[in-house]
Amino acid sequence: MRRIVLATSNAGKVREFRQLLETPDTGILSQAEFALPAIEETGLTFVENALLKARNAALHTGLPALADDSGLEVDALNGAPGIYSSRYAGPAATDTENIDKLLRALQSTPEEQRTARFHCLVVFIRHAGDPCPVICRGIWEGMILHEPRGDHGFGYDPVFYVRDAGCSSAQLEPALKNRVSHRGQALAQLKQELGALFGYY
Ligand code: ITT
């Protein structure tokens, strides 16, 4: 069986990656299964941060590595929280604290100006020194709700309204979120690339 390490400490991402990429031939191992040293996300873009995380995991496990750097871009906040989405309310912020800060920041923002989108940038490297990473991306458009709704997903899902579905992304069944989300799009593309380049899928 082929093994790939997923360079994330976010359990929500691990669940979604496994649903989309795991097959009888391909095992997705979470970096939690290894004692990996933490790295700082010092990049200024999703792609830089994803590469930093993937390299760190490949270096310390000797396995091919995948990483996801993602975030929420809110138009009324000039793109914030962006690459700082997981640490919006502070370095160790919980999802609830991040959501509370976001809702406070948008308190007086009217409906039509609450547009936002999730970005997901996924990278795959064969080894820590891989000079040619596979890079895939996805974007998911939505609006920021006034209060949280739903229990599925993670992060900002409870306040991210998906117009086509008429509900928040935390109210979508996980399989449906995976079909349409920023991460779902990036991983569908990644599967194709890994198939075409390396015969993985
Ligand atoms: P790793 O760096 O260990 O992967 P992280 O959660 O810190 O975990 P990021 O730096 O990529 O990951 O931050 C992404 C944040 O963006 C994440 O913590 C959520 O707050 C938000 N986010 C990304 N994808 C999301 C999704 O599908 N649903 C809800 N929120 C999401």
PDB file of C-alpha atoms and ligand atoms in Angstrom:
ATOM      1  CA  MET A   1       0.000   0.000   0.000  1.00  0.00           C
ATOM      2  CA  ARG A   2       1.196   3.500  -0.895  1.00  0.00           C
ATOM      3  CA  ARG A   3       1.452   5.838   2.108  1.00  0.00           C
ATOM      4  CA  ILE A   4       1.212   9.636   2.074  1.00  0.00           C
ATOM      5  CA  VAL A   5       1.579  11.814   5.156  1.00  0.00           C
ATOM      6  CA  LEU A   6      -0.926  14.641   5.530  1.00  0.00           C
ATOM      7  CA  ALA A   7       0.805  17.640   7.104  1.00  0.00           C
ATOM      8  CA  THR A   8      -1.989  19.059   9.219  1.00  0.00           C
ATOM      9  CA  SER A   9      -2.947  19.184  12.864  1.00  0.00           C
ATOM     10  CA  ASN A  10      -6.533  20.085  11.976  1.00  0.00           C
ATOM     11  CA  ALA A  11      -8.797  17.067  12.552  1.00  0.00           C
ATOM     12  CA  GLY A  12     -11.479  18.521  10.254  1.00  0.00           C
ATOM     13  CA  LYS A  13      -9.049  18.581   7.336  1.00  0.00           C
ATOM     14  CA  VAL A  14      -7.900  15.021   8.090  1.00  0.00           C
ATOM     15  CA  ARG A  15     -11.519  13.790   7.893  1.00  0.00           C
ATOM     16  CA  GLU A  16     -12.155  15.521   4.571  1.00  0.00           C
ATOM     17  CA  PHE A  17      -8.860  14.404   2.992  1.00  0.00           C
ATOM     18  CA  ARG A  18      -9.471  10.797   4.033  1.00  0.00           C
ATOM     19  CA  GLN A  19     -12.987  10.798   2.576  1.00  0.00           C
ATOM     20  CA  LEU A  20     -11.689  12.104  -0.731  1.00  0.00           C
ATOM     21  CA  LEU A  21      -8.269  10.521  -1.201  1.00  0.00           C
ATOM     22  CA  GLU A  22      -8.116   7.267   0.721  1.00  0.00           C
ATOM     23  CA  THR A  23      -8.405   4.067  -1.369  1.00  0.00           C
ATOM     24  CA  PRO A  24      -7.418   0.429  -0.753  1.00  0.00           C
ATOM     25  CA  ASP A  25      -4.076   1.286  -2.458  1.00  0.00           C
ATOM     26  CA  THR A  26      -3.462   4.680  -0.875  1.00  0.00           C
ATOM     27  CA  GLY A  27      -3.266   5.336   2.849  1.00  0.00           C
ATOM     28  CA  ILE A  28      -3.419   8.896   4.160  1.00  0.00           C
ATOM     29  CA  LEU A  29      -1.514   9.112   7.448  1.00  0.00           C
ATOM     30  CA  SER A  30      -2.100  12.071   9.691  1.00  0.00           C
ATOM     31  CA  GLN A  31       1.020  13.862  10.918  1.00  0.00           C
ATOM     32  CA  ALA A  32      -0.367  13.258  14.448  1.00  0.00           C
ATOM     33  CA  GLU A  33       0.841   9.650  14.012  1.00  0.00           C
ATOM     34  CA  PHE A  34       4.437  10.971  13.959  1.00  0.00           C
ATOM     35  CA  ALA A  35       6.191  13.192  16.494  1.00  0.00           C
ATOM     36  CA  LEU A  36       6.682  16.065  14.078  1.00  0.00           C
ATOM     37  CA  PRO A  37       8.224  19.324  15.249  1.00  0.00           C
ATOM     38  CA  ALA A  38       5.789  22.216  14.774  1.00  0.00           C
ATOM     39  CA  ILE A  39       6.734  24.800  12.177  1.00  0.00           C
ATOM     40  CA  GLU A  40       5.786  28.431  11.976  1.00  0.00           C
ATOM     41  CA  GLU A  41       3.629  29.469   9.040  1.00  0.00           C
ATOM     42  CA  THR A  42       5.769  32.427   8.030  1.00  0.00           C
ATOM     43  CA  GLY A  43       4.644  32.664   4.401  1.00  0.00           C
ATOM     44  CA  LEU A  44       2.548  35.510   3.042  1.00  0.00           C
ATOM     45  CA  THR A  45       0.524  33.292   0.720  1.00  0.00           C
ATOM     46  CA  PHE A  46      -1.430  30.037   1.020  1.00  0.00           C
ATOM     47  CA  VAL A  47       1.000  28.369  -1.369  1.00  0.00           C
ATOM     48  CA  GLU A  48       4.092  29.300   0.661  1.00  0.00           C
ATOM     49  CA  ASN A  49       2.545  28.076   3.893  1.00  0.00           C
ATOM     50  CA  ALA A  50       1.332  24.826   2.334  1.00  0.00           C
ATOM     51  CA  LEU A  51       4.847  24.129   1.031  1.00  0.00           C
ATOM     52  CA  LEU A  52       6.410  24.851   4.431  1.00  0.00           C
ATOM     53  CA  LYS A  53       4.076  22.341   6.098  1.00  0.00           C
ATOM     54  CA  ALA A  54       4.497  19.647   3.431  1.00  0.00           C
ATOM     55  CA  ARG A  55       8.303  19.914   3.483  1.00  0.00           C
ATOM     56  CA  ASN A  56       8.426  19.658   7.242  1.00  0.00           C
ATOM     57  CA  ALA A  57       6.326  16.476   7.165  1.00  0.00           C
ATOM     58  CA  ALA A  58       8.262  14.874   4.290  1.00  0.00           C
ATOM     59  CA  LEU A  59      11.572  15.689   5.955  1.00  0.00           C
ATOM     60  CA  HIS A  60      10.668  14.057   9.250  1.00  0.00           C
ATOM     61  CA  THR A  61       8.780  11.024   7.953  1.00  0.00           C
ATOM     62  CA  GLY A  62      10.612  10.197   4.726  1.00  0.00           C
ATOM     63  CA  LEU A  63       7.176   9.871   3.080  1.00  0.00           C
ATOM     64  CA  PRO A  64       5.561  11.783   0.220  1.00  0.00           C
ATOM     65  CA  ALA A  65       3.573  14.600   1.799  1.00  0.00           C
ATOM     66  CA  LEU A  66       0.389  16.570   1.271  1.00  0.00           C
ATOM     67  CA  ALA A  67      -0.509  19.870   2.897  1.00  0.00           C
ATOM     68  CA  ASP A  68      -3.466  22.213   2.761  1.00  0.00           C
ATOM     69  CA  ASP A  69      -3.351  25.892   3.499  1.00  0.00           C
ATOM     70  CA  SER A  70      -6.747  27.467   3.388  1.00  0.00           C
ATOM     71  CA  GLY A  71      -8.758  30.369   4.696  1.00  0.00           C
ATOM     72  CA  LEU A  72     -11.730  32.671   4.473  1.00  0.00           C
ATOM     73  CA  GLU A  73     -11.607  35.922   2.512  1.00  0.00           C
ATOM     74  CA  VAL A  74     -14.289  38.441   3.548  1.00  0.00           C
ATOM     75  CA  ASP A  75     -14.830  41.359   1.155  1.00  0.00           C
ATOM     76  CA  ALA A  76     -16.104  43.829   3.772  1.00  0.00           C
ATOM     77  CA  LEU A  77     -12.907  43.197   5.785  1.00  0.00           C
ATOM     78  CA  ASN A  78     -10.598  43.780   2.813  1.00  0.00           C
ATOM     79  CA  GLY A  79      -9.828  40.076   2.544  1.00  0.00           C
ATOM     80  CA  ALA A  80      -9.328  39.295   6.253  1.00  0.00           C
ATOM     81  CA  PRO A  81      -8.904  36.868   7.924  1.00  0.00           C
ATOM     82  CA  GLY A  82      -7.234  35.302   4.832  1.00  0.00           C
ATOM     83  CA  ILE A  83      -4.020  33.426   5.564  1.00  0.00           C
ATOM     84  CA  TYR A  84      -4.558  34.229   9.255  1.00  0.00           C
ATOM     85  CA  SER A  85      -7.955  32.472   9.410  1.00  0.00           C
ATOM     86  CA  SER A  86      -7.002  29.860  12.016  1.00  0.00           C
ATOM     87  CA  ARG A  87      -5.363  32.489  14.272  1.00  0.00           C
ATOM     88  CA  TYR A  88      -7.806  35.377  13.669  1.00  0.00           C
ATOM     89  CA  ALA A  89      -8.737  35.753  17.358  1.00  0.00           C
ATOM     90  CA  GLY A  90      -5.203  34.913  18.620  1.00  0.00           C
ATOM     91  CA  PRO A  91      -2.476  32.281  18.268  1.00  0.00           C
ATOM     92  CA  ALA A  92      -4.411  29.526  20.064  1.00  0.00           C
ATOM     93  CA  ALA A  93      -7.912  30.664  19.098  1.00  0.00           C
ATOM     94  CA  THR A  94     -10.766  28.155  18.998  1.00  0.00           C
ATOM     95  CA  ASP A  95     -13.229  28.003  16.093  1.00  0.00           C
ATOM     96  CA  THR A  96     -15.860  29.645  18.328  1.00  0.00           C
ATOM     97  CA  GLU A  97     -13.553  32.538  19.244  1.00  0.00           C
ATOM     98  CA  ASN A  98     -12.699  33.114  15.581  1.00  0.00           C
ATOM     99  CA  ILE A  99     -16.378  33.086  14.606  1.00  0.00           C
ATOM    100  CA  ASP A 100     -17.283  35.499  17.442  1.00  0.00           C
ATOM    101  CA  LYS A 101     -14.598  37.932  16.322  1.00  0.00           C
ATOM    102  CA  LEU A 102     -15.770  37.696  12.706  1.00  0.00           C
ATOM    103  CA  LEU A 103     -19.427  38.310  13.610  1.00  0.00           C
ATOM    104  CA  ARG A 104     -18.453  41.301  15.768  1.00  0.00           C
ATOM    105  CA  ALA A 105     -16.370  42.761  12.934  1.00  0.00           C
ATOM    106  CA  LEU A 106     -19.360  42.428  10.583  1.00  0.00           C
ATOM    107  CA  GLN A 107     -21.998  43.576  13.083  1.00  0.00           C
ATOM    108  CA  SER A 108     -22.991  46.653  11.084  1.00  0.00           C
ATOM    109  CA  THR A 109     -22.326  45.199   7.612  1.00  0.00           C
ATOM    110  CA  PRO A 110     -25.569  44.909   5.597  1.00  0.00           C
ATOM    111  CA  GLU A 111     -26.659  41.699   3.899  1.00  0.00           C
ATOM    112  CA  GLU A 112     -25.491  42.481   0.361  1.00  0.00           C
ATOM    113  CA  GLN A 113     -21.975  43.375   1.546  1.00  0.00           C
ATOM    114  CA  ARG A 114     -21.377  40.125   3.471  1.00  0.00           C
ATOM    115  CA  THR A 115     -19.843  38.302   0.491  1.00  0.00           C
ATOM    116  CA  ALA A 116     -16.935  35.946   1.193  1.00  0.00           C
ATOM    117  CA  ARG A 117     -15.108  32.925  -0.164  1.00  0.00           C
ATOM    118  CA  PHE A 118     -13.022  30.032   1.071  1.00  0.00           C
ATOM    119  CA  HIS A 119      -9.700  29.365  -0.639  1.00  0.00           C
ATOM    120  CA  CYS A 120      -7.892  26.046  -0.494  1.00  0.00           C
ATOM    121  CA  LEU A 121      -4.392  25.453  -1.713  1.00  0.00           C
ATOM    122  CA  VAL A 122      -3.155  21.874  -1.668  1.00  0.00           C
ATOM    123  CA  VAL A 123       0.393  20.790  -2.386  1.00  0.00           C
ATOM    124  CA  PHE A 124       1.889  17.342  -2.911  1.00  0.00           C
ATOM    125  CA  ILE A 125       5.613  16.637  -2.821  1.00  0.00           C
ATOM    126  CA  ARG A 126       7.315  13.284  -3.404  1.00  0.00           C
ATOM    127  CA  HIS A 127      10.119  14.100  -0.952  1.00  0.00           C
ATOM    128  CA  ALA A 128      11.396  17.072   1.063  1.00  0.00           C
ATOM    129  CA  GLY A 129      13.652  18.258  -1.770  1.00  0.00           C
ATOM    130  CA  ASP A 130      11.051  17.856  -4.533  1.00  0.00           C
ATOM    131  CA  PRO A 131      11.700  20.727  -6.980  1.00  0.00           C
ATOM    132  CA  CYS A 132       8.361  20.234  -8.739  1.00  0.00           C
ATOM    133  CA  PRO A 133       5.436  20.170  -6.286  1.00  0.00           C
ATOM    134  CA  VAL A 134       1.932  19.419  -7.540  1.00  0.00           C
ATOM    135  CA  ILE A 135      -0.196  22.457  -6.637  1.00  0.00           C
ATOM    136  CA  CYS A 136      -4.003  22.532  -6.849  1.00  0.00           C
ATOM    137  CA  ARG A 137      -6.571  25.056  -5.701  1.00  0.00           C
ATOM    138  CA  GLY A 138     -10.253  25.562  -5.100  1.00  0.00           C
ATOM    139  CA  ILE A 139     -12.511  28.532  -4.339  1.00  0.00           C
ATOM    140  CA  TRP A 140     -15.993  28.404  -2.772  1.00  0.00           C
ATOM    141  CA  GLU A 141     -18.208  31.497  -2.820  1.00  0.00           C
ATOM    142  CA  GLY A 142     -20.677  32.334  -0.050  1.00  0.00           C
ATOM    143  CA  MET A 143     -21.973  34.926   2.427  1.00  0.00           C
ATOM    144  CA  ILE A 144     -21.361  35.424   6.118  1.00  0.00           C
ATOM    145  CA  LEU A 145     -24.443  34.744   8.261  1.00  0.00           C
ATOM    146  CA  HIS A 146     -25.404  36.762  11.354  1.00  0.00           C
ATOM    147  CA  GLU A 147     -25.289  33.760  13.674  1.00  0.00           C
ATOM    148  CA  PRO A 148     -23.865  30.196  13.577  1.00  0.00           C
ATOM    149  CA  ARG A 149     -26.015  27.377  12.126  1.00  0.00           C
ATOM    150  CA  GLY A 150     -25.337  23.632  11.964  1.00  0.00           C
ATOM    151  CA  ASP A 151     -22.933  21.156  13.569  1.00  0.00           C
ATOM    152  CA  HIS A 152     -20.998  19.541  10.718  1.00  0.00           C
ATOM    153  CA  GLY A 153     -17.595  20.567   9.404  1.00  0.00           C
ATOM    154  CA  PHE A 154     -15.168  22.789  11.292  1.00  0.00           C
ATOM    155  CA  GLY A 155     -13.768  26.326  11.388  1.00  0.00           C
ATOM    156  CA  TYR A 156     -16.074  28.953   9.917  1.00  0.00           C
ATOM    157  CA  ASP A 157     -18.556  26.432   8.423  1.00  0.00           C
ATOM    158  CA  PRO A 158     -21.417  27.458  10.793  1.00  0.00           C
ATOM    159  CA  VAL A 159     -21.389  31.065   9.506  1.00  0.00           C
ATOM    160  CA  PHE A 160     -20.641  30.380   5.817  1.00  0.00           C
ATOM    161  CA  TYR A 161     -23.906  30.519   3.841  1.00  0.00           C
ATOM    162  CA  VAL A 162     -23.989  28.492   0.623  1.00  0.00           C
ATOM    163  CA  ARG A 163     -26.535  30.092  -1.678  1.00  0.00           C
ATOM    164  CA  ASP A 164     -27.154  27.052  -3.932  1.00  0.00           C
ATOM    165  CA  ALA A 165     -27.866  24.859  -0.925  1.00  0.00           C
ATOM    166  CA  GLY A 166     -29.827  27.494   1.034  1.00  0.00           C
ATOM    167  CA  CYS A 167     -28.013  26.686   4.275  1.00  0.00           C
ATOM    168  CA  SER A 168     -24.671  27.054   6.054  1.00  0.00           C
ATOM    169  CA  SER A 169     -21.813  24.738   5.131  1.00  0.00           C
ATOM    170  CA  ALA A 170     -22.076  23.241   8.636  1.00  0.00           C
ATOM    171  CA  GLN A 171     -25.633  22.188   7.725  1.00  0.00           C
ATOM    172  CA  LEU A 172     -24.470  20.297   4.623  1.00  0.00           C
ATOM    173  CA  GLU A 173     -23.950  16.555   4.839  1.00  0.00           C
ATOM    174  CA  PRO A 174     -20.156  15.998   4.881  1.00  0.00           C
ATOM    175  CA  ALA A 175     -20.259  14.128   1.556  1.00  0.00           C
ATOM    176  CA  LEU A 176     -22.046  17.039  -0.091  1.00  0.00           C
ATOM    177  CA  LYS A 177     -19.621  19.615   1.346  1.00  0.00           C
ATOM    178  CA  ASN A 178     -16.783  17.489  -0.047  1.00  0.00           C
ATOM    179  CA  ARG A 179     -18.311  17.505  -3.528  1.00  0.00           C
ATOM    180  CA  VAL A 180     -18.638  21.280  -3.785  1.00  0.00           C
ATOM    181  CA  SER A 181     -16.250  22.935  -1.328  1.00  0.00           C
ATOM    182  CA  HIS A 182     -12.942  24.693  -1.988  1.00  0.00           C
ATOM    183  CA  ARG A 183     -11.161  21.610  -0.597  1.00  0.00           C
ATOM    184  CA  GLY A 184     -13.339  19.217  -2.602  1.00  0.00           C
ATOM    185  CA  GLN A 185     -12.462  21.084  -5.808  1.00  0.00           C
ATOM    186  CA  ALA A 186      -8.733  21.187  -5.020  1.00  0.00           C
ATOM    187  CA  LEU A 187      -8.634  17.496  -4.128  1.00  0.00           C
ATOM    188  CA  ALA A 188     -10.592  16.402  -7.224  1.00  0.00           C
ATOM    189  CA  GLN A 189      -7.983  18.213  -9.310  1.00  0.00           C
ATOM    190  CA  LEU A 190      -5.147  16.734  -7.251  1.00  0.00           C
ATOM    191  CA  LYS A 191      -6.492  13.205  -7.789  1.00  0.00           C
ATOM    192  CA  GLN A 192      -6.437  13.761 -11.542  1.00  0.00           C
ATOM    193  CA  GLU A 193      -2.897  15.143 -11.474  1.00  0.00           C
ATOM    194  CA  LEU A 194      -1.549  12.356  -9.268  1.00  0.00           C
ATOM    195  CA  GLY A 195      -3.187   9.862 -11.611  1.00  0.00           C
ATOM    196  CA  ALA A 196      -1.801  11.441 -14.774  1.00  0.00           C
ATOM    197  CA  LEU A 197       1.695  12.066 -13.379  1.00  0.00           C
ATOM    198  CA  PHE A 198       2.348   9.089 -11.118  1.00  0.00           C
ATOM    199  CA  GLY A 199      -0.461   6.564 -11.751  1.00  0.00           C
ATOM    200  CA  TYR A 200      -1.713   6.977  -8.189  1.00  0.00           C
ATOM    201  CA  TYR A 201      -5.495   6.942  -8.798  1.00  0.00           C
TER     202      TYR A 201
HETATM  203  P1  ITT B   1      -2.874  23.113   9.738  1.00  0.00           P
HETATM  204  O1  ITT B   1      -2.057  24.354   9.443  1.00  0.00           O
HETATM  205  O2  ITT B   1      -2.259  22.234  10.765  1.00  0.00           O
HETATM  206  O3  ITT B   1      -3.263  22.389   8.479  1.00  0.00           O
HETATM  207  P2  ITT B   1      -4.917  25.034  10.417  1.00  0.00           P
HETATM  208  O4  ITT B   1      -6.343  24.905  10.857  1.00  0.00           O
HETATM  209  O5  ITT B   1      -4.043  25.979  11.201  1.00  0.00           O
HETATM  210  O6  ITT B   1      -4.280  23.559  10.403  1.00  0.00           O
HETATM  211  P3  ITT B   1      -4.662  26.739   8.101  1.00  0.00           P
HETATM  212  O7  ITT B   1      -3.488  27.481   8.612  1.00  0.00           O
HETATM  213  O8  ITT B   1      -4.707  26.346   6.660  1.00  0.00           O
HETATM  214  O9  ITT B   1      -4.888  25.380   8.890  1.00  0.00           O
HETATM  215  O10 ITT B   1      -5.955  27.595   8.452  1.00  0.00           O
HETATM  216  C1  ITT B   1      -7.132  27.328   7.792  1.00  0.00           C
HETATM  217  C2  ITT B   1      -8.291  27.919   8.590  1.00  0.00           C
HETATM  218  O11 ITT B   1      -9.281  28.401   7.654  1.00  0.00           O
HETATM  219  C3  ITT B   1      -8.993  26.842   9.412  1.00  0.00           C
HETATM  220  O12 ITT B   1      -8.440  26.732  10.719  1.00  0.00           O
HETATM  221  C4  ITT B   1     -10.429  27.348   9.426  1.00  0.00           C
HETATM  222  O13 ITT B   1     -10.572  28.337  10.403  1.00  0.00           O
HETATM  223  C5  ITT B   1     -10.560  27.995   8.054  1.00  0.00           C
HETATM  224  N1  ITT B   1     -11.052  27.000   7.079  1.00  0.00           N
HETATM  225  C6  ITT B   1     -10.357  26.417   6.065  1.00  0.00           C
HETATM  226  N2  ITT B   1     -11.112  25.515   5.422  1.00  0.00           N
HETATM  227  C7  ITT B   1     -12.311  25.522   6.032  1.00  0.00           C
HETATM  228  C8  ITT B   1     -13.504  24.812   5.844  1.00  0.00           C
HETATM  229  O14 ITT B   1     -13.605  23.858   4.921  1.00  0.00           O
HETATM  230  N3  ITT B   1     -14.535  25.083   6.645  1.00  0.00           N
HETATM  231  C9  ITT B   1     -14.437  26.022   7.597  1.00  0.00           C
HETATM  232  N4  ITT B   1     -13.344  26.729   7.869  1.00  0.00           N
HETATM  233  C10 ITT B   1     -12.275  26.492   7.092  1.00  0.00           C
END
